[in-house]
Amino acid sequence: GDSVTQTEGQVALSEEDFLTIHCNYSASGYPALFWYVQYPGEGPQFLFRASRDKEKGSSRGFEATYDKGTTSFHLRKASVQESDSAVYYCALGAYYNQGKLIFGQGTKLSIKP
Amino acid sequence: GGIITQTPKFLIGQEGQKLTLKCQQNFNHDTMYWYRQDSGKGLRLIYYSITENDLQKGDLSEGYDASREKKSSFSLTVTSAQKNEMAVFLCASSIQTRGQNTLYFGAGTRLSVL
């Protein structure tokens, strides 16, 4: 079946550091790929998505590029801020899944001021 | 814009108890979902509904029932709470069912079983 793997369970950085959170997927065809962010006490919020090979999604300084060759959708940000501390989820959606999203395990990002 | 409201925010139950969680959305979305969130395991789908009175099982449906009597509401029942169980239950909705659609989430119901 389809799956999403996030390599890092936790990431700790200082402000202005460069961020990469790795996301790899396994699925048939061209699924849509998503990033969600979850702050403490809240539900996950949609960050952005991409649907085609080489398409870049971006929002709030975060970006990721759909790469079908490496089956990846890594999240990057050039300069993180303390307010970026949250849990980040990569997810996959496919037309044959009736709208269901399959989520990765999540990556907890902690930023030291 | 719209909002998804989950009630209650916190739920404390006893082992073996039947517990009901409620979700309301005003997006006018067709499809609604219940996910369970456990630390280190991501979000796992319990039930979803593509329209009023429709129910579809997810990967984690055993031990749960669901009900979609109106387009705007979707309830989840824990049929027999397990001792020491702790999890967050998240309700979500989306505009249609053909896949690749953005889901919008509520803030969650946090369950603790004594």
Coordinates of N, CA and C in Angstrom, one line a residue:
Chain A
G1 N 0.8 -1.2 0.0 CA 0.0 0.0 0.0 C 0.8 1.2 0.0
D2 N 0.2 2.4 -0.2 CA 0.9 3.7 -0.2 C 1.5 4.0 1.2
S3 N 2.5 4.7 1.2 CA 3.1 5.1 2.5 C 4.0 6.3 2.4
V4 N 4.2 7.0 3.5 CA 5.0 8.2 3.6 C 6.0 8.0 4.8
T5 N 7.2 8.3 4.6 CA 8.2 8.2 5.6 C 9.0 9.5 5.8
Q6 N 8.9 9.9 7.1 CA 9.7 11.1 7.5 C 10.9 10.6 8.3
T7 N 12.1 10.9 7.9 CA 13.3 10.3 8.5 C 13.5 10.8 9.9
E8 N 13.3 12.1 10.1 CA 13.6 12.7 11.4 C 12.4 12.7 12.3
G9 N 12.5 12.2 13.5 CA 11.5 12.3 14.5 C 11.5 13.7 15.2
Q10 N 12.7 14.2 15.4 CA 12.9 15.4 16.0 C 14.1 16.2 15.4
V11 N 13.9 17.5 15.3 CA 15.0 18.3 14.8 C 15.2 19.5 15.7
A12 N 16.4 19.8 16.1 CA 16.6 21.0 17.0 C 17.6 21.9 16.3
L13 N 17.2 23.2 16.1 CA 18.0 24.2 15.4 C 18.1 25.5 16.2
S14 N 19.0 26.3 15.8 CA 19.0 27.7 16.3 C 18.3 28.6 15.3
E15 N 17.9 29.8 15.8 CA 17.3 30.8 14.9 C 18.3 31.1 13.7
E16 N 17.8 31.3 12.6 CA 18.5 31.6 11.3 C 19.2 30.4 10.7
D17 N 19.1 29.3 11.3 CA 19.6 28.0 10.7 C 18.8 27.7 9.5
F18 N 19.4 26.8 8.6 CA 18.7 26.3 7.5 C 18.0 25.0 7.9
L19 N 16.8 24.8 7.4 CA 16.0 23.6 7.8 C 15.8 22.7 6.6
T20 N 16.0 21.4 6.9 CA 15.6 20.4 5.9 C 14.9 19.3 6.7
I21 N 13.7 18.9 6.4 CA 13.0 17.8 6.9 C 12.7 16.9 5.7
H22 N 13.2 15.6 5.8 CA 13.1 14.7 4.7 C 11.7 14.0 4.7
C23 N 11.2 13.8 3.5 CA 9.9 13.1 3.3 C 10.1 12.3 2.0
N24 N 9.9 11.0 2.1 CA 9.9 10.1 1.0 C 8.6 9.3 0.9
Y25 N 8.1 9.0 -0.3 CA 6.8 8.4 -0.4 C 6.9 7.1 -1.3
S26 N 5.9 6.3 -1.1 CA 5.7 5.1 -2.0 C 4.3 5.1 -2.4
A27 N 4.0 5.2 -3.7 CA 2.7 5.2 -4.3 C 2.7 4.9 -5.8
S28 N 1.5 4.6 -6.3 CA 1.4 4.4 -7.7 C 1.1 5.8 -8.4
G29 N 1.5 5.9 -9.6 CA 1.2 7.1 -10.4 C 1.7 8.4 -9.8
Y30 N 0.8 9.4 -9.9 CA 1.2 10.8 -9.4 C 0.3 11.2 -8.3
P31 N 0.7 10.8 -7.1 CA -0.2 11.3 -6.0 C 0.1 12.8 -5.7
A32 N -0.8 13.5 -5.1 CA -0.5 14.8 -4.6 C 0.2 14.7 -3.3
L33 N 1.1 15.6 -3.0 CA 1.9 15.6 -1.8 C 1.7 16.9 -1.0
F34 N 1.6 16.8 0.3 CA 1.2 17.9 1.1 C 2.2 18.0 2.3
W35 N 2.3 19.3 2.8 CA 2.9 19.5 4.1 C 1.9 20.2 5.0
Y36 N 1.8 19.7 6.2 CA 0.9 20.3 7.2 C 1.8 20.7 8.4
V37 N 1.4 21.7 9.2 CA 2.1 22.1 10.4 C 1.1 22.1 11.5
Q38 N 1.5 21.6 12.7 CA 0.7 21.6 13.9 C 1.4 22.2 15.0
Y39 N 0.7 23.3 15.5 CA 1.2 24.0 16.7 C 0.5 23.4 18.0
P40 N 1.2 23.5 19.1 CA 0.6 22.9 20.4 C -0.8 23.3 20.6
G41 N -1.7 22.3 20.9 CA -3.1 22.6 21.2 C -4.0 22.8 20.0
E42 N -3.4 22.7 18.8 CA -4.2 23.0 17.6 C -4.2 21.8 16.7
G43 N -5.1 21.8 15.7 CA -5.1 20.7 14.7 C -4.1 21.1 13.6
P44 N -3.7 20.1 12.8 CA -2.8 20.4 11.7 C -3.4 21.4 10.7
Q45 N -2.5 22.3 10.3 CA -2.9 23.3 9.3 C -2.2 23.0 8.0
F46 N -3.0 23.2 6.9 CA -2.4 23.0 5.6 C -1.3 24.1 5.3
L47 N -0.2 23.6 4.9 CA 0.9 24.5 4.5 C 1.0 24.8 3.0
F48 N 1.2 23.7 2.2 CA 1.1 23.8 0.8 C 1.1 22.4 0.2
R49 N 0.9 22.3 -1.1 CA 0.9 21.0 -1.8 C 1.5 21.1 -3.2
A50 N 1.8 20.0 -3.8 CA 2.3 19.9 -5.2 C 1.7 18.6 -5.8
S51 N 1.4 18.7 -7.1 CA 0.7 17.6 -7.7 C 1.5 17.0 -8.9
R52 N 2.5 17.7 -9.4 CA 3.2 17.2 -10.6 C 4.7 17.1 -10.3
D53 N 5.4 16.3 -11.1 CA 6.8 16.2 -11.0 C 7.5 17.5 -11.2
K54 N 8.4 17.9 -10.4 CA 9.2 19.2 -10.4 C 8.4 20.4 -10.0
E55 N 7.1 20.2 -9.6 CA 6.3 21.3 -9.1 C 6.8 21.7 -7.7
K56 N 6.9 23.0 -7.5 CA 7.4 23.5 -6.2 C 6.2 24.1 -5.5
G57 N 6.0 23.7 -4.2 CA 5.0 24.3 -3.4 C 5.7 25.2 -2.4
S58 N 5.0 26.2 -1.9 CA 5.7 27.1 -0.9 C 4.6 27.9 -0.1
S59 N 5.0 28.3 1.1 CA 4.2 29.1 1.9 C 5.0 29.5 3.1
R60 N 4.8 30.8 3.6 CA 5.5 31.3 4.8 C 7.0 31.0 4.8
G61 N 7.6 31.0 3.7 CA 9.1 30.9 3.6 C 9.5 29.4 3.5
F62 N 8.6 28.5 3.7 CA 8.9 27.1 3.5 C 8.6 26.7 2.1
E63 N 9.4 25.7 1.6 CA 9.2 25.2 0.2 C 9.6 23.7 0.1
A64 N 9.0 23.1 -0.9 CA 9.4 21.7 -1.2 C 9.1 21.5 -2.7
T65 N 9.9 20.6 -3.3 CA 9.8 20.3 -4.7 C 9.5 18.8 -4.9
Y66 N 8.4 18.6 -5.6 CA 8.0 17.2 -5.9 C 9.0 16.6 -6.9
D67 N 9.6 15.4 -6.4 CA 10.6 14.8 -7.2 C 10.2 13.3 -7.4
K68 N 9.7 13.0 -8.5 CA 9.2 11.6 -8.8 C 10.4 10.6 -8.9
G69 N 11.5 11.1 -9.4 CA 12.6 10.3 -9.6 C 13.2 9.7 -8.3
T70 N 13.2 10.5 -7.2 CA 13.7 10.1 -5.9 C 12.5 9.9 -5.0
T71 N 11.3 10.0 -5.5 CA 10.0 9.8 -4.6 C 10.2 10.6 -3.3
S72 N 10.5 11.9 -3.5 CA 10.7 12.8 -2.3 C 10.0 14.1 -2.4
F73 N 9.8 14.7 -1.2 CA 9.1 16.0 -1.1 C 9.7 16.7 0.1
H74 N 10.9 17.0 0.1 CA 11.6 17.5 1.3 C 11.3 18.9 1.6
L75 N 11.0 19.2 2.9 CA 10.7 20.5 3.3 C 11.9 21.3 3.7
R76 N 12.0 22.6 3.2 CA 13.2 23.4 3.4 C 12.8 24.8 3.8
K77 N 13.6 25.4 4.6 CA 13.4 26.8 4.9 C 14.8 27.4 5.1
A78 N 15.1 28.6 4.5 CA 16.4 29.1 4.6 C 16.9 29.6 5.9
S79 N 15.9 30.2 6.7 CA 16.3 30.8 7.9 C 15.1 30.7 8.9
V80 N 15.2 29.7 9.8 CA 14.1 29.5 10.7 C 14.0 30.5 11.9
Q81 N 12.8 30.6 12.4 CA 12.5 31.5 13.5 C 12.0 30.7 14.7
E82 N 12.0 31.2 15.9 CA 11.5 30.5 17.0 C 10.0 30.2 16.8
S83 N 9.3 31.0 16.1 CA 7.9 30.8 15.9 C 7.6 29.6 15.0
D84 N 8.6 29.1 14.3 CA 8.5 27.9 13.5 C 8.4 26.6 14.3
S85 N 8.7 26.7 15.6 CA 8.6 25.5 16.4 C 7.3 24.9 16.3
A86 N 7.2 23.6 15.9 CA 5.9 22.9 15.7 C 6.2 21.5 15.2
V87 N 5.1 20.7 15.0 CA 5.3 19.4 14.4 C 4.9 19.5 12.9
Y88 N 5.7 19.0 12.0 CA 5.5 19.1 10.6 C 5.1 17.7 10.1
Y89 N 4.1 17.6 9.3 CA 3.6 16.3 8.7 C 3.7 16.4 7.2
C90 N 4.3 15.4 6.6 CA 4.2 15.2 5.2 C 3.0 14.2 4.9
A91 N 2.3 14.4 3.8 CA 1.1 13.6 3.5 C 1.0 13.3 2.0
L92 N 0.3 12.3 1.7 CA 0.1 11.8 0.3 C -1.4 11.6 0.1
G93 N -1.9 12.1 -1.1 CA -3.3 11.9 -1.4 C -3.4 11.4 -2.9
A94 N -4.2 10.4 -3.1 CA -4.3 9.9 -4.5 C -5.8 9.7 -4.9
Y95 N -6.1 9.9 -6.2 CA -7.5 9.8 -6.6 C -8.1 8.5 -6.3
Y96 N -7.4 7.4 -6.2 CA -8.0 6.1 -5.9 C -8.2 5.9 -4.4
N97 N -7.8 6.9 -3.6 CA -8.0 6.8 -2.2 C -9.2 7.6 -1.7
Q98 N -10.0 8.1 -2.6 CA -11.3 8.8 -2.2 C -11.0 10.0 -1.3
G99 N -9.9 10.7 -1.5 CA -9.7 11.9 -0.7 C -8.9 11.7 0.6
K100 N -8.7 10.4 0.9 CA -8.0 10.2 2.2 C -6.6 10.6 2.0
L101 N -6.0 11.2 3.1 CA -4.6 11.5 3.1 C -3.9 10.4 4.0
I102 N -2.7 10.0 3.5 CA -1.8 9.2 4.3 C -0.7 10.0 4.8
F103 N -0.5 10.0 6.2 CA 0.4 10.9 6.8 C 1.7 10.2 7.2
G104 N 2.8 10.9 7.2 CA 4.0 10.4 7.8 C 3.9 10.5 9.3
Q105 N 5.0 10.1 10.0 CA 5.0 10.0 11.4 C 5.1 11.4 12.1
G106 N 5.5 12.4 11.4 CA 5.6 13.7 11.9 C 7.1 14.0 12.4
T107 N 7.5 15.3 12.3 CA 8.8 15.7 12.7 C 8.6 16.9 13.7
K108 N 9.1 16.8 14.9 CA 9.0 17.9 15.8 C 10.2 18.8 15.7
L109 N 9.9 20.0 15.3 CA 11.0 21.0 15.1 C 11.0 22.0 16.4
S110 N 12.2 22.1 17.0 CA 12.4 23.0 18.1 C 13.5 24.0 17.7
I111 N 13.2 25.3 17.9 CA 14.1 26.3 17.5 C 14.5 27.1 18.8
K112 N 15.8 27.1 19.0 CA 16.3 27.9 20.2 C 16.6 29.3 19.8
P113 N 16.1 30.3 20.6 CA 16.3 31.7 20.3 C 17.8 32.1 20.3
Chain B
G1 N -14.2 31.8 4.7 CA -13.6 30.7 5.4 C -14.6 30.0 6.3
G2 N -14.1 28.9 6.8 CA -15.0 28.1 7.7 C -14.2 27.6 8.9
I3 N -14.9 26.8 9.7 CA -14.3 26.3 10.9 C -14.9 24.9 11.2
I4 N -14.0 24.1 11.8 CA -14.4 22.8 12.3 C -14.4 22.8 13.8
T5 N -15.5 22.5 14.4 CA -15.6 22.5 15.9 C -15.7 21.1 16.4
Q6 N -14.8 20.8 17.3 CA -14.8 19.4 18.0 C -15.2 19.6 19.4
T7 N -16.1 18.7 19.9 CA -16.5 18.7 21.3 C -16.5 17.3 21.8
P8 N -16.1 17.1 23.1 CA -15.5 18.1 23.9 C -14.0 18.3 23.6
K9 N -13.3 19.2 24.2 CA -11.9 19.4 23.9 C -11.1 18.3 24.7
F10 N -11.6 18.0 25.9 CA -10.9 17.0 26.7 C -12.0 16.0 27.2
L11 N -11.7 14.7 27.2 CA -12.6 13.7 27.6 C -11.9 12.7 28.4
I12 N -12.4 12.5 29.6 CA -11.8 11.5 30.6 C -12.8 10.4 30.7
G13 N -12.5 9.2 30.5 CA -13.4 8.1 30.6 C -12.9 7.0 31.5
Q14 N -13.7 6.0 31.8 CA -13.4 4.9 32.6 C -13.2 3.7 31.6
E15 N -12.4 2.7 32.0 CA -12.2 1.5 31.2 C -13.6 0.9 30.9
G16 N -13.8 0.5 29.7 CA -15.0 -0.2 29.3 C -16.2 0.7 28.9
Q17 N -16.0 2.0 29.2 CA -17.1 3.0 28.9 C -17.2 3.3 27.4
K18 N -18.4 3.6 27.0 CA -18.7 4.0 25.7 C -18.6 5.5 25.6
L19 N -17.8 6.1 24.7 CA -17.6 7.5 24.7 C -17.9 8.1 23.3
T20 N -18.5 9.2 23.2 CA -18.9 9.8 21.9 C -18.2 11.2 21.8
L21 N -17.6 11.4 20.6 CA -16.9 12.6 20.2 C -17.7 13.2 19.0
K22 N -17.8 14.5 19.1 CA -18.7 15.2 18.0 C -17.8 16.2 17.2
C23 N -18.3 16.4 16.0 CA -17.6 17.3 15.1 C -18.6 18.0 14.2
Q24 N -18.4 19.3 14.1 CA -19.3 20.1 13.2 C -18.4 20.9 12.3
Q25 N -18.9 21.1 11.0 CA -18.1 21.9 10.1 C -19.1 22.8 9.3
N26 N -18.6 24.1 9.1 CA -19.5 25.0 8.3 C -18.9 25.4 7.0
F27 N -18.0 24.5 6.5 CA -17.4 24.7 5.2 C -18.4 24.3 4.1
N28 N -19.4 23.5 4.4 CA -20.3 22.9 3.5 C -19.5 21.9 2.6
H29 N -18.5 21.2 3.2 CA -17.8 20.2 2.6 C -18.5 18.9 2.5
D30 N -18.3 18.1 1.4 CA -18.9 16.8 1.3 C -18.4 15.8 2.2
T31 N -17.0 15.7 2.3 CA -16.4 14.6 3.0 C -15.8 15.0 4.3
M32 N -16.0 14.1 5.3 CA -15.5 14.3 6.6 C -14.7 13.0 7.1
Y33 N -13.8 13.3 8.0 CA -12.8 12.2 8.4 C -12.6 12.3 9.9
W34 N -12.3 11.1 10.5 CA -11.8 11.0 11.8 C -10.4 10.3 11.8
Y35 N -9.4 11.0 12.3 CA -8.1 10.5 12.5 C -7.7 10.4 13.9
R36 N -6.9 9.4 14.2 CA -6.3 9.3 15.6 C -4.9 9.7 15.5
Q37 N -4.4 10.5 16.5 CA -3.0 10.9 16.6 C -2.4 10.4 17.8
D38 N -1.3 9.6 17.7 CA -0.5 9.1 18.8 C 0.9 9.5 18.5
S39 N 1.6 9.8 19.6 CA 2.9 10.4 19.6 C 3.8 9.4 18.8
G40 N 4.5 9.9 17.8 CA 5.5 9.1 17.0 C 4.8 8.2 16.0
K41 N 3.5 8.2 15.9 CA 2.8 7.4 14.9 C 2.1 8.2 13.8
G42 N 2.2 9.4 13.9 CA 1.5 10.2 12.9 C 0.0 10.2 13.1
L43 N -0.8 10.4 12.0 CA -2.2 10.4 12.0 C -2.7 9.2 11.3
R44 N -3.6 8.4 11.9 CA -4.2 7.2 11.3 C -5.7 7.3 11.1
L45 N -6.2 7.0 10.0 CA -7.6 7.1 9.6 C -8.5 6.1 10.3
I46 N -9.5 6.6 11.0 CA -10.4 5.7 11.7 C -11.7 5.4 10.8
Y47 N -12.4 6.5 10.5 CA -13.6 6.4 9.6 C -13.6 7.7 8.7
Y48 N -14.3 7.5 7.6 CA -14.6 8.7 6.8 C -15.9 8.6 6.2
S49 N -16.5 9.7 5.7 CA -17.8 9.7 5.1 C -17.8 10.7 3.9
I50 N -18.2 10.2 2.8 CA -18.2 11.0 1.6 C -19.4 11.8 1.4
T51 N -20.5 11.5 2.1 CA -21.7 12.3 2.0 C -22.6 11.9 3.2
E52 N -23.7 12.6 3.4 CA -24.6 12.3 4.5 C -25.0 10.9 4.5
N53 N -25.0 10.2 5.6 CA -25.4 8.8 5.8 C -24.5 7.8 5.2
D54 N -23.4 8.2 4.7 CA -22.3 7.3 4.2 C -21.3 7.1 5.3
L55 N -20.8 5.9 5.4 CA -19.7 5.5 6.3 C -18.7 4.6 5.6
Q56 N -17.4 4.9 5.7 CA -16.3 4.1 5.2 C -15.3 3.8 6.3
K57 N -14.8 2.6 6.4 CA -13.8 2.3 7.4 C -12.5 2.6 6.9
G58 N -11.7 3.1 7.9 CA -10.3 3.4 7.6 C -9.4 2.2 8.2
D59 N -8.1 2.5 8.3 CA -7.2 1.4 8.7 C -7.4 1.0 10.2
L60 N -8.0 1.9 11.0 CA -8.0 1.8 12.5 C -9.5 1.7 13.0
S61 N -10.4 1.2 12.2 CA -11.8 1.2 12.6 C -12.3 0.3 13.7
E62 N -11.5 -0.7 14.0 CA -11.9 -1.7 15.0 C -11.9 -1.0 16.4
G63 N -13.1 -1.2 17.1 CA -13.2 -0.5 18.4 C -13.9 0.8 18.3
Y64 N -14.3 1.2 17.1 CA -15.0 2.5 16.9 C -16.3 2.3 16.0
D65 N -17.2 3.2 16.3 CA -18.4 3.4 15.4 C -18.4 4.8 15.0
A66 N -19.1 5.1 13.9 CA -19.3 6.5 13.4 C -20.7 6.7 12.9
S67 N -21.1 8.0 12.9 CA -22.4 8.4 12.4 C -22.4 9.7 11.7
R68 N -23.0 9.8 10.5 CA -23.1 11.0 9.7 C -24.5 11.2 9.3
E69 N -25.2 11.9 10.2 CA -26.7 12.1 10.0 C -27.0 13.3 9.3
K70 N -26.0 14.3 9.3 CA -26.2 15.5 8.6 C -24.9 15.8 7.8
K71 N -25.0 16.6 6.8 CA -23.8 17.0 6.0 C -22.8 17.7 6.9
S72 N -23.2 18.5 7.9 CA -22.4 19.3 8.7 C -21.8 18.6 9.9
S73 N -22.2 17.4 10.2 CA -21.8 16.8 11.5 C -21.4 15.3 11.3
F74 N -20.4 14.9 12.1 CA -19.8 13.6 12.0 C -19.4 13.2 13.4
S75 N -20.0 12.1 14.0 CA -19.7 11.7 15.3 C -18.9 10.4 15.3
L76 N -18.1 10.3 16.3 CA -17.2 9.1 16.5 C -17.5 8.5 17.9
T77 N -17.7 7.2 18.0 CA -18.0 6.6 19.3 C -16.9 5.5 19.5
V78 N -16.2 5.7 20.7 CA -15.3 4.6 21.2 C -16.2 3.6 21.9
T79 N -16.3 2.4 21.4 CA -17.3 1.5 21.9 C -16.9 0.9 23.2
S80 N -15.6 0.8 23.6 CA -15.2 0.3 24.9 C -13.8 0.8 25.2
A81 N -13.8 1.9 26.0 CA -12.5 2.5 26.2 C -11.5 1.6 26.9
Q82 N -10.3 1.7 26.5 CA -9.2 0.8 27.0 C -8.4 1.5 28.1
K83 N -8.1 0.8 29.1 CA -7.4 1.3 30.3 C -6.1 2.0 29.9
N84 N -5.8 3.1 30.4 CA -4.6 3.9 30.2 C -4.4 4.4 28.7
E85 N -5.5 4.3 28.0 CA -5.4 4.8 26.6 C -5.4 6.4 26.6
M86 N -4.4 6.9 25.8 CA -4.3 8.3 25.7 C -4.1 8.7 24.2
A87 N -4.9 9.5 23.6 CA -4.8 9.8 22.2 C -5.5 11.1 21.9
V88 N -5.2 11.7 20.8 CA -5.9 12.9 20.3 C -6.7 12.4 19.1
F89 N -8.0 12.8 19.0 CA -8.8 12.4 17.9 C -9.1 13.7 17.1
L90 N -8.8 13.7 15.8 CA -8.9 14.8 14.9 C -9.9 14.6 13.9
C91 N -10.8 15.6 13.8 CA -11.8 15.6 12.7 C -11.4 16.5 11.6
A92 N -11.7 16.1 10.4 CA -11.3 16.9 9.2 C -12.4 16.9 8.2
S93 N -12.4 17.8 7.3 CA -13.3 17.8 6.1 C -12.6 18.3 4.9
S94 N -13.1 17.9 3.7 CA -12.6 18.3 2.4 C -13.7 18.4 1.5
I95 N -13.4 19.1 0.3 CA -14.5 19.5 -0.6 C -15.1 18.4 -1.4
Q96 N -14.3 17.4 -1.8 CA -14.8 16.3 -2.6 C -13.9 15.1 -2.4
T97 N -14.3 14.0 -3.1 CA -13.7 12.7 -2.7 C -12.7 12.2 -3.8
R98 N -12.4 12.9 -4.8 CA -11.6 12.3 -5.9 C -10.1 12.3 -5.6
G99 N -9.8 12.5 -4.3 CA -8.4 12.4 -4.0 C -7.7 13.7 -4.2
Q100 N -6.5 13.9 -3.7 CA -5.6 15.1 -3.9 C -6.3 16.3 -3.4
N101 N -7.2 16.2 -2.4 CA -7.9 17.4 -1.9 C -7.3 17.8 -0.6
T102 N -7.3 19.1 -0.3 CA -6.8 19.6 1.0 C -7.8 19.3 2.1
L103 N -7.3 18.8 3.2 CA -8.1 18.5 4.4 C -8.0 19.7 5.3
Y104 N -9.1 20.1 6.0 CA -9.0 21.1 7.0 C -9.4 20.4 8.4
F105 N -8.6 20.7 9.4 CA -8.8 20.0 10.6 C -9.3 20.8 11.7
G106 N -10.0 20.2 12.7 CA -10.4 20.8 13.9 C -9.2 20.7 14.9
A107 N -9.4 21.3 16.1 CA -8.4 21.4 17.1 C -8.2 20.1 17.9
G108 N -9.1 19.1 17.8 CA -8.9 17.8 18.4 C -9.7 17.6 19.7
T109 N -9.9 16.4 20.0 CA -10.4 16.0 21.3 C -9.4 15.1 22.0
R110 N -8.9 15.4 23.2 CA -7.9 14.7 23.9 C -8.5 13.7 24.9
L111 N -8.3 12.4 24.6 CA -8.9 11.4 25.4 C -7.9 10.8 26.4
S112 N -8.4 10.6 27.6 CA -7.6 9.9 28.7 C -8.5 8.9 29.3
V113 N -8.1 7.7 29.4 CA -8.9 6.6 30.1 C -8.2 6.2 31.4
L114 N -9.0 6.2 32.4 CA -8.4 5.9 33.8 C -8.5 4.4 34.0

